[in-house]
XYZ file of C-alpha atoms in Angstrom:
657
model
C 20.664 -4.040 2.815
C 17.419 -4.283 1.213
C 16.567 -8.161 2.426
C 14.303 -9.835 -0.306
C 13.098 -6.396 -1.359
C 13.704 -5.638 -5.706
C 11.995 -3.878 -8.270
C 10.168 -7.258 -8.773
C 8.395 -6.310 -6.107
C 6.236 -3.698 -8.110
C 2.572 -5.280 -8.852
C 3.792 -5.722 -12.418
C 2.317 -9.123 -13.357
C -1.089 -7.647 -14.089
C -2.822 -4.786 -15.404
C -6.095 -5.224 -12.587
C -2.914 -5.555 -10.057
C -1.115 -2.263 -10.929
C -3.773 -0.330 -11.484
C -5.293 -1.093 -8.066
C -1.772 -0.052 -6.819
C -1.855 3.217 -8.689
C -5.311 3.668 -7.334
C -4.334 3.439 -3.684
C -0.889 5.502 -4.710
C -3.070 8.342 -5.703
C -5.356 8.297 -3.462
C -2.915 8.861 -0.867
C -1.184 11.430 -2.590
C -4.484 13.227 -3.252
C -5.450 12.806 0.053
C -1.992 14.712 0.989
C -2.513 17.279 -1.826
C -5.546 18.126 -0.027
C -4.606 18.609 3.121
C -1.798 20.651 2.087
C -3.937 22.802 0.334
C -6.159 23.259 2.920
C -3.097 24.122 5.005
C -4.782 21.231 7.774
C -1.472 19.236 8.558
C -1.031 21.707 11.821
C -4.919 21.289 13.178
C -4.935 17.341 11.694
C -1.607 16.639 14.240
C -2.097 18.878 17.131
C -6.127 18.443 17.232
C -6.515 14.733 15.915
C -3.608 12.534 15.328
C -1.689 13.137 19.056
C -5.328 13.424 20.834
C -5.730 10.973 23.579
C -8.894 12.002 24.154
C -11.047 8.956 23.730
C -13.736 10.465 21.644
C -11.295 12.030 19.166
C -9.378 8.149 18.880
C -13.065 6.747 18.708
C -14.028 8.803 15.410
C -10.108 7.992 14.274
C -10.973 4.394 14.659
C -14.494 4.831 12.853
C -12.530 6.794 10.154
C -10.261 3.598 9.418
C -12.824 1.302 9.675
C -14.869 2.591 6.462
C -11.833 3.477 4.836
C -11.013 -0.743 5.214
C -14.863 -1.100 4.094
C -14.389 0.716 0.526
C -11.457 -1.461 0.407
C -12.691 -4.815 1.739
C -16.071 -3.827 -1.130
C -13.585 -3.444 -3.928
C -12.591 -7.098 -3.196
C -15.969 -8.684 -3.015
C -17.286 -7.035 -6.361
C -14.169 -7.805 -7.955
C -15.102 -11.661 -6.465
C -18.362 -11.633 -7.547
C -17.956 -10.381 -10.781
C -15.426 -12.935 -11.643
C -17.696 -16.132 -10.965
C -20.176 -14.681 -12.600
C -18.201 -14.344 -15.655
C -16.111 -17.268 -15.229
C -18.228 -20.117 -16.445
C -15.670 -22.570 -19.037
C -13.432 -19.486 -19.146
C -10.407 -17.981 -16.638
C -12.475 -14.808 -16.162
C -10.873 -11.822 -15.882
C -8.709 -12.493 -12.880
C -5.820 -14.862 -12.811
C -6.060 -17.705 -9.990
C -3.315 -16.441 -7.812
C -4.840 -12.663 -7.857
C -8.576 -14.574 -7.175
C -6.647 -15.931 -3.985
C -4.776 -12.914 -3.037
C -8.741 -10.931 -3.264
C -10.490 -13.611 -1.238
C -7.763 -13.643 1.123
C -7.884 -9.520 1.756
C -11.776 -9.566 1.784
C -11.694 -11.509 5.007
C -9.082 -10.141 6.558
C -9.765 -6.556 6.146
C -13.809 -6.763 6.908
C -12.772 -8.888 10.059
C -9.775 -7.408 11.199
C -9.350 -4.112 9.739
C -13.332 -2.986 9.592
C -14.861 -4.956 12.046
C -13.313 -4.369 14.699
C -11.709 -0.993 14.035
C -15.704 0.188 14.219
C -16.509 -1.906 17.395
C -13.547 -0.238 19.219
C -14.068 3.075 17.951
C -18.250 3.168 18.901
C -17.430 2.138 22.602
C -14.473 4.966 22.550
C -16.287 7.549 21.708
C -19.920 6.380 23.743
C -18.769 4.001 26.709
C -17.245 6.940 29.130
C -19.892 9.120 28.118
C -22.645 6.392 29.202
C -20.808 5.269 32.438
C -20.091 9.091 33.719
C -16.696 9.776 33.169
C -14.073 11.638 31.952
C -11.805 9.322 29.894
C -10.662 5.597 29.463
C -8.781 4.401 32.193
C -5.334 4.248 29.987
C -5.800 7.328 27.342
C -2.257 6.662 26.227
C -2.494 2.875 25.908
C -5.804 3.884 24.103
C -4.246 5.960 21.731
C -1.363 3.258 21.259
C -4.326 0.296 20.578
C -5.556 2.879 17.629
C -2.227 3.288 16.055
C -1.122 -0.186 16.389
C -4.677 -0.998 14.830
C -3.442 1.732 12.048
C 0.017 -0.207 11.290
C -1.620 -3.498 10.675
C -3.842 -1.998 8.379
C -1.067 -0.107 6.825
C 0.574 -3.352 6.277
C -2.069 -4.838 4.187
C -2.603 -1.463 2.238
C 1.143 -1.797 1.436
C 0.735 -5.131 0.290
C -1.282 -3.700 -2.926
C 1.728 -1.503 -3.771
C 4.757 -3.608 -2.743
C 4.609 -7.311 -3.495
C 1.967 -9.423 -3.077
C -0.783 -10.696 -0.488
C -1.620 -13.732 1.104
C -3.601 -16.255 -1.135
C -4.026 -18.911 2.083
C -7.383 -17.343 2.680
C -8.464 -14.988 5.512
C -7.957 -18.117 8.409
C -3.402 -18.398 7.300
C -4.204 -21.985 7.717
C -1.008 -24.550 7.408
C -0.041 -25.987 5.198
C -1.140 -23.257 2.645
C 0.354 -20.699 5.089
C 3.711 -23.028 5.100
C 6.828 -21.666 3.640
C 6.596 -24.772 1.313
C 3.461 -24.111 -0.172
C 3.172 -20.471 0.026
C 7.377 -19.384 -0.147
C 5.964 -15.438 -1.068
C 5.880 -12.502 1.052
C 2.082 -12.628 1.221
C 1.636 -14.922 4.256
C 4.316 -12.997 5.993
C 1.836 -9.445 5.301
C -1.142 -11.463 7.083
C 0.992 -12.381 9.789
C 1.876 -9.307 10.805
C -0.538 -6.923 9.988
C -2.749 -9.848 12.760
C 0.042 -9.755 14.843
C 0.407 -6.197 15.366
C -3.341 -5.172 15.565
C -4.141 -7.975 17.582
C -2.111 -6.471 20.626
C -3.818 -3.176 20.395
C -6.967 -5.458 20.467
C -5.811 -6.957 23.341
C -4.551 -3.426 25.263
C -7.990 -2.002 24.109
C -9.703 -5.144 25.575
C -8.035 -4.179 29.001
C -8.571 -0.655 29.204
C -11.964 -0.876 28.802
C -12.842 -4.099 31.181
C -10.620 -1.320 33.975
C -12.688 1.493 32.695
C -15.561 -0.093 33.425
C -15.417 -1.620 36.287
C -13.640 1.107 37.681
C -14.710 4.801 36.559
C -18.283 4.545 36.619
C -20.479 7.629 38.173
C -21.411 7.467 41.997
C -24.703 5.475 41.870
C -24.031 3.467 38.703
C -24.337 -0.160 40.030
C -23.349 -2.659 37.348
C -27.324 -2.758 36.877
C -27.530 0.355 36.382
C -25.471 -0.104 33.346
C -26.893 0.578 29.956
C -27.056 -2.723 27.791
C -24.379 -0.951 25.154
C -21.743 -0.779 28.540
C -22.898 -4.254 29.467
C -22.381 -5.595 25.899
C -19.036 -3.755 25.914
C -17.991 -4.848 28.903
C -18.773 -8.918 27.915
C -16.850 -8.386 24.584
C -13.549 -6.799 26.188
C -13.266 -9.916 28.800
C -13.607 -12.170 25.624
C -10.996 -9.696 23.580
C -8.314 -10.046 27.093
C -8.705 -13.805 26.435
C -9.212 -14.783 22.861
C -6.794 -12.418 20.902
C -4.019 -13.858 22.779
C -4.263 -16.849 21.152
C -4.458 -15.172 17.576
C -1.317 -13.592 18.553
C 0.421 -16.663 19.420
C -0.515 -18.022 16.620
C 0.925 -15.833 14.139
C 4.123 -16.017 16.012
C 4.731 -19.228 16.244
C 3.350 -19.768 11.865
C 6.202 -16.575 12.053
C 8.845 -18.951 13.341
C 8.040 -21.583 11.615
C 8.536 -19.680 8.319
C 11.268 -17.735 9.412
C 13.479 -19.809 11.712
C 12.677 -23.202 10.364
C 10.758 -24.464 13.184
C 7.629 -27.036 13.004
C 4.854 -26.162 14.982
C 2.335 -26.290 12.285
C 4.173 -28.839 10.250
C 3.353 -32.419 10.171
C 7.229 -32.980 10.369
C 9.637 -32.873 13.351
C 6.898 -33.246 16.014
C 4.565 -30.613 14.610
C 0.755 -30.778 14.541
C -1.179 -28.292 11.623
C -4.573 -29.064 14.022
C -2.685 -27.399 16.554
C -2.773 -24.082 14.582
C -6.455 -24.733 13.788
C -7.264 -25.061 17.548
C -5.385 -22.007 18.486
C -7.116 -19.797 15.311
C -10.587 -21.127 16.132
C -9.984 -20.560 20.256
C -9.564 -17.262 18.907
C -12.282 -17.278 16.064
C -15.327 -18.015 17.284
C -15.519 -15.781 20.641
C -14.545 -13.063 17.535
C -17.407 -13.318 16.365
C -19.520 -12.372 19.561
C -16.781 -9.865 19.688
C -18.105 -8.380 17.361
C -21.891 -9.080 17.812
C -22.282 -8.467 21.368
C -21.838 -4.616 21.144
C -23.780 -4.476 17.828
C -26.577 -6.046 19.870
C -25.905 -3.461 22.432
C -26.614 -0.809 20.001
C -29.911 -2.539 19.077
C -30.896 -2.325 22.527
C -30.326 1.482 22.728
C -31.768 2.577 18.915
C -34.903 0.075 19.599
C -35.239 1.914 23.231
C -34.709 5.411 22.334
C -37.235 5.491 19.225
C -39.937 3.413 20.358
C -39.614 5.670 23.269
C -39.895 2.702 25.947
C -37.799 1.500 28.479
C -36.175 -1.420 27.317
C -38.291 -4.668 28.296
C -36.448 -7.105 30.337
C -33.684 -5.595 31.068
C -32.137 -8.261 33.668
C -33.125 -11.031 31.255
C -30.747 -9.053 28.310
C -28.007 -8.569 30.565
C -27.654 -12.665 31.387
C -28.201 -13.327 28.142
C -24.979 -11.213 27.214
C -23.315 -12.703 29.706
C -24.355 -16.033 28.642
C -23.583 -15.752 25.433
C -19.789 -14.498 26.073
C -19.275 -17.821 27.955
C -20.683 -20.043 25.635
C -18.877 -18.697 22.788
C -15.439 -20.338 24.276
C -17.460 -23.574 24.307
C -18.338 -24.050 20.457
C -14.808 -23.647 18.446
C -14.195 -27.030 17.236
C -17.756 -26.881 15.572
C -15.498 -25.049 12.440
C -14.172 -28.474 11.840
C -16.717 -31.035 11.930
C -15.139 -32.851 9.264
C -11.528 -33.184 10.565
C -11.470 -36.388 12.255
C -12.658 -35.547 15.786
C -14.879 -38.783 17.496
C -18.522 -38.894 16.911
C -19.094 -38.114 20.521
C -16.738 -34.535 20.536
C -18.721 -33.577 17.497
C -22.099 -33.810 19.344
C -20.716 -32.273 22.662
C -19.612 -29.271 20.128
C -22.958 -29.387 18.039
C -24.900 -29.171 21.012
C -22.944 -26.582 22.824
C -23.399 -24.350 19.659
C -26.825 -24.880 19.156
C -27.598 -23.639 22.796
C -25.913 -20.272 21.877
C -29.372 -19.749 20.275
C -31.498 -19.774 23.515
C -29.593 -16.524 24.855
C -29.901 -14.761 21.467
C -33.350 -15.642 21.064
C -34.259 -14.190 24.512
C -32.259 -10.989 23.387
C -35.035 -11.163 19.835
C -37.684 -11.686 21.913
C -36.867 -8.613 24.180
C -36.146 -5.948 21.124
C -39.044 -7.256 20.107
C -41.494 -6.853 22.940
C -39.874 -3.359 23.642
C -41.138 -2.225 20.259
C -45.005 -3.882 20.775
C -47.131 -0.739 21.552
C -44.543 1.564 21.237
C -44.564 5.101 19.485
C -42.143 3.761 16.711
C -39.942 6.675 15.029
C -38.496 5.071 11.842
C -35.723 6.857 12.197
C -32.463 4.881 9.697
C -30.954 3.536 13.076
C -34.288 1.934 14.029
C -34.515 0.185 9.565
C -31.218 -0.797 9.792
C -32.351 -2.375 14.002
C -35.412 -3.918 11.958
C -34.165 -4.545 9.240
C -31.160 -6.750 11.363
C -33.691 -8.812 13.086
C -35.437 -9.940 10.229
C -32.257 -11.003 8.418
C -30.326 -12.362 11.442
C -33.148 -14.929 12.146
C -32.562 -16.274 8.571
C -28.961 -16.601 9.556
C -29.399 -18.025 12.913
C -31.701 -20.634 11.416
C -29.008 -22.035 9.169
C -26.412 -21.811 11.784
C -28.415 -24.530 13.526
C -28.824 -26.573 10.545
C -25.108 -26.091 10.243
C -24.780 -27.206 13.695
C -25.435 -30.607 13.305
C -22.620 -32.378 11.915
C -23.858 -35.004 9.640
C -25.672 -31.544 7.659
C -22.392 -30.003 8.284
C -20.464 -32.881 6.292
C -22.470 -32.286 3.691
C -22.546 -28.283 3.235
C -19.163 -27.657 4.693
C -16.835 -26.063 2.447
C -19.664 -25.066 -0.133
C -20.920 -21.437 -0.631
C -23.853 -22.403 1.475
C -21.392 -21.309 4.768
C -19.849 -18.698 2.729
C -24.237 -17.375 3.199
C -24.525 -18.137 6.519
C -21.721 -16.456 7.910
C -22.347 -13.291 5.705
C -26.175 -13.568 7.003
C -24.633 -13.499 10.498
C -21.966 -10.925 9.935
C -23.132 -8.487 7.674
C -27.257 -7.773 10.279
C -25.596 -8.710 12.891
C -22.318 -6.566 13.138
C -22.143 -4.035 10.455
C -26.165 -2.876 10.438
C -25.364 -2.600 14.092
C -22.613 -0.643 13.545
C -24.256 1.598 10.553
C -27.491 1.438 13.496
C -24.813 3.287 15.954
C -22.370 5.621 13.539
C -26.204 7.387 12.028
C -27.919 7.155 15.532
C -24.347 8.524 17.800
C -23.604 11.316 15.047
C -24.998 13.722 16.427
C -23.359 13.444 19.670
C -19.631 13.357 17.839
C -20.277 15.511 16.022
C -22.612 18.537 17.125
C -25.097 17.827 13.779
C -27.143 15.218 12.607
C -26.764 13.047 9.322
C -29.295 13.359 6.356
C -32.399 11.167 6.873
C -33.224 11.102 3.568
C -29.779 9.662 2.604
C -29.611 7.280 5.151
C -33.193 5.546 4.518
C -32.010 5.418 0.988
C -28.737 3.779 1.776
C -30.637 1.047 4.347
C -32.845 -0.008 1.600
C -30.059 -1.028 -0.936
C -28.130 -2.417 1.300
C -31.077 -4.707 2.675
C -32.170 -5.425 -0.896
C -28.833 -6.317 -2.141
C -27.606 -8.068 1.305
C -30.591 -10.576 -0.008
C -29.848 -10.483 -3.580
C -25.862 -11.151 -3.188
C -26.527 -14.083 -0.503
C -29.666 -16.126 -0.984
C -28.425 -17.245 -4.173
C -25.599 -18.361 -2.165
C -27.745 -20.755 0.247
C -29.019 -22.516 -3.211
C -25.683 -22.619 -4.752
C -24.126 -24.656 -1.470
C -26.995 -26.995 -1.805
C -26.119 -27.835 -5.265
C -22.470 -28.587 -4.255
C -20.743 -25.546 -5.075
C -17.318 -25.097 -3.197
C -16.495 -21.460 -2.032
C -13.502 -19.700 -2.832
C -13.421 -20.910 -7.109
C -12.276 -18.679 -9.701
C -14.080 -20.679 -12.436
C -16.307 -23.609 -13.163
C -17.799 -25.833 -15.497
C -21.763 -26.372 -14.409
C -23.867 -23.750 -16.293
C -26.786 -23.883 -13.964
C -24.641 -22.554 -11.249
C -24.139 -19.007 -13.598
C -27.668 -17.395 -13.118
C -27.321 -17.844 -9.251
C -23.749 -16.345 -9.312
C -24.645 -13.153 -11.587
C -27.804 -12.361 -9.118
C -25.280 -12.500 -6.510
C -23.233 -9.985 -8.483
C -26.167 -8.084 -9.185
C -26.380 -7.714 -5.315
C -23.063 -6.620 -4.704
C -23.694 -3.519 -7.266
C -26.879 -2.762 -5.472
C -25.121 -2.839 -2.063
C -22.517 -0.175 -4.030
C -25.419 1.948 -4.472
C -26.294 1.582 -0.738
C -22.276 2.423 -0.038
C -22.420 5.079 -2.482
C -25.562 6.974 -0.399
C -23.570 6.459 2.528
C -21.141 8.719 1.089
C -23.830 10.873 -0.165
C -25.484 11.377 3.355
C -22.111 12.750 4.777
C -21.445 14.887 1.915
C -25.464 16.547 2.366
C -24.973 16.252 6.030
C -21.827 17.990 6.089
C -22.633 20.968 3.611
C -26.273 21.272 5.632
C -24.478 21.212 8.916
C -26.156 24.618 9.767
C -29.346 23.979 9.510
C -29.390 20.174 11.931
C -26.839 21.700 14.252
C -27.668 20.022 17.757
C -27.513 22.720 20.585
C -29.220 20.773 23.241
C -26.978 17.890 22.757
C -30.451 15.549 23.200
C -31.552 15.405 19.361
C -33.219 11.901 19.592
C -35.294 12.643 23.038
C -32.724 10.251 24.847
C -32.993 8.712 28.052
C -28.621 7.735 28.637
C -26.113 9.932 30.309
C -24.117 10.528 26.793
C -27.344 12.647 26.060
C -26.999 14.795 28.700
C -23.414 16.820 27.728
C -23.103 19.091 25.111
C -22.657 18.059 21.401
C -19.873 17.133 20.655
C -18.929 16.552 24.156
C -15.980 18.916 25.729
C -12.934 17.551 26.607
C -13.666 16.940 30.301
C -17.141 15.097 29.227
C -19.044 16.479 32.459
C -18.399 19.391 34.160
C -19.338 17.965 37.240
C -19.583 13.865 37.208
C -23.479 13.136 37.282
C -24.800 11.190 40.009
C -27.083 7.859 39.334
C -30.174 6.854 40.806
C -31.877 5.283 38.161
C -31.059 2.429 35.081
C -31.886 5.669 32.603
C -30.397 8.388 34.314
C -31.130 11.386 31.954
C -34.894 10.385 31.497
C -35.197 10.898 35.513
C -33.335 13.936 35.074
C -36.128 15.287 32.665
C -39.184 13.760 33.992
C -37.700 15.745 37.358
C -37.014 19.026 35.625
C -33.553 19.183 36.149
C -31.957 17.975 32.787
C -29.638 20.747 32.459
C -28.944 22.075 36.583
C -25.929 23.345 36.711
C -23.495 22.164 39.633
C -22.917 24.780 42.664
C -19.413 25.750 41.582
C -16.917 24.391 39.100
C -14.050 22.613 39.762
C -10.148 22.074 38.404
C -10.390 19.152 36.019
C -7.277 17.054 35.259
C -7.168 15.974 31.565
C -4.158 14.022 29.616
C -1.879 15.878 27.752
C -1.646 15.071 24.310
C 1.355 13.261 22.966
C 3.155 12.239 19.940
C 4.605 9.072 21.753
C 1.457 6.983 20.648
C 1.505 8.083 16.709
C 5.210 7.306 16.345
C 4.716 3.880 18.118
C 2.301 3.089 15.280
C 4.827 4.227 12.678
C 7.734 2.415 14.179
C 5.301 -1.040 14.762
C 4.735 -0.562 11.088
C 8.251 -0.434 9.573
C 8.777 -3.355 12.067
C 6.120 -5.381 10.363
C 7.540 -4.465 6.635
C 10.997 -4.986 7.760
C 10.324 -8.362 8.608
C 8.305 -8.868 5.762
C 10.959 -8.232 3.670
C 13.678 -9.968 5.621
C 15.429 -5.908 6.118
C 17.007 -7.139 9.570
C 18.869 -4.130 10.418
C 16.101 -2.106 9.670
C 13.853 -4.200 11.784
C 16.308 -4.193 14.896
C 16.700 -0.451 14.663
C 12.654 0.097 14.545
C 12.479 -2.368 17.579
C 15.207 -0.706 19.418
C 13.252 2.601 18.708
C 10.247 1.575 19.942
C 11.710 0.316 23.024
C 13.262 4.168 23.421
C 9.678 5.577 22.599
C 8.224 3.069 25.517
C 10.952 4.450 27.988
C 10.813 7.876 27.274
C 7.230 7.884 28.010
C 7.145 5.775 31.104
C 9.826 8.479 32.216
C 7.695 11.609 31.100
C 5.721 12.946 35.012
C 4.097 15.846 32.855
C 1.434 13.704 30.808
C -1.632 15.550 32.405
C -2.758 19.620 32.787
C -5.314 21.245 34.874
C -8.187 22.780 33.305
C -9.156 25.692 35.667
C -12.407 26.074 37.441
C -13.085 29.355 35.394
C -12.349 27.828 32.241
C -14.848 25.102 32.381
C -16.862 27.615 33.660
C -16.607 29.786 30.473
C -17.343 26.438 27.872
C -20.194 25.729 30.195
C -21.956 28.883 29.903
C -21.227 29.364 26.147
C -23.425 25.832 25.646
C -25.956 27.180 27.580
C -26.097 30.608 26.174
C -26.512 28.349 22.563
C -29.385 26.634 24.280
C -31.118 30.031 25.127
C -30.459 28.716 28.916
C -27.929 32.049 30.184
C -26.874 31.690 33.901
């Protein structure tokens, strides 16, 4: 009845694993107790979990990302501690547990931290910047969120029931094959990625349709903000790239469960097919994550330099060029796997070419800052820190794009350093800049500036301490993913790297303190204008936080920086002649229900509980039928209610009608 699930699935094989499970269960119980004590369950359910409002969905995506950032960072600091003290010894982690940790760290940081963070920022801000009331498909948006949460839930539950994959975040066969990895860890990985991947594909479709079809009157494509352009390009990449990883996971699951041979070297299979499918998704994924961060930097640099963005058109074309080129370079991830010299050369050159439009963007930002009146807001500091650090990572990437050099450094810690040198400043710094920049818009009060600056300095110093030694270790020949070693010359570098991880932990602590202090002092930093940064784009034209309808009347657009133009004309808060009824989507429990059922489906297949898998699949089908049969999915907000809400806002601003 319970398939392979027995009491042996409890993580009693290691005190550390049992401790991790206890912390996870204890943390979940603590949250439940606090919510019960605050009597917040009803509010949470009616106002947030069942919401289809794009802003609330975006906030929930970001909350998910921050929770998973903590989990992924715990894995990282455990790896650094293991390597710092594992000279000529086994360290404190058994080999299999170490393998689980580096697999879950990569999986979490890419799929369940970076992707939700990016999708959350786009959800909150993109519809406001294009002047629309919501995304094109609000219900689909909510389903995407809950499918992502279901995937993250499967990764988290693997801490408590069973084990996680030991095949790395890439899941390469034969490491992930049933012969070499017969436990449930790889199955957890497959179903977490597969379920969340479906959600990401739907998000991409939703964002593309929203941007192309729901822009405010007068907002041509070349009047869209850089952030919207990067969101558009990233969404197109999501539509084309994520089906590849979904199919790869599906075929790998069939190999494991149904004894098929898509990715074996027997019975006609070929494991290189997996590598190709994975990296056809994997390399565009880097740009799916980085492009929206580039958009954030463009917004932040222009706002806090008090200047119009330099070279807007070139930045847009560079964004589109990067999006196209990102699909032409996947093979550089396996230069060493037997392709001909000519094939390697073509992909090497294509990889280097991407540096050109990326360099264009860096010059755009530098020339925007030139002679600007720079305000060193924490968002601006994240942006400047990114520019310096990202250029170093880019140069090491050009080095790895040379196949002979890649032969020397492939699979060493040099590659680890390069990858993190691109992803942490290029993605995470961008999202943190966006988080601190748009936080007042989402919640109506500002984040504490002092703790934000402290967080930045800890992150940037910790980053250099943690990853620069890995470049040197890679040049000295240290392979990546080693849980123990016998070369004493490596240890000093690894100890510095471990200390760097501790400094980054202090940065995360400062972020948590910043949030606590900001909530405590929110009455002092409340934003009544909706425009705390003297912004230039449409999201600053509405209240903070925006009402459910975003704009009482859709704003006409005649310029690339429409809100700045309104302020120059002295009409930033001009009321419409008359308010109109507004149609809005109603909340629904179906989306969160589908997410919960997807989690149950994945869990049931992992443990071969087939009756539960069939039941949850049928329940999902019934939920979809129920939803599509429901014609009452919207409600009308009367004009009088819109006027009341707007009157209240203008009174708070000291601008009564």
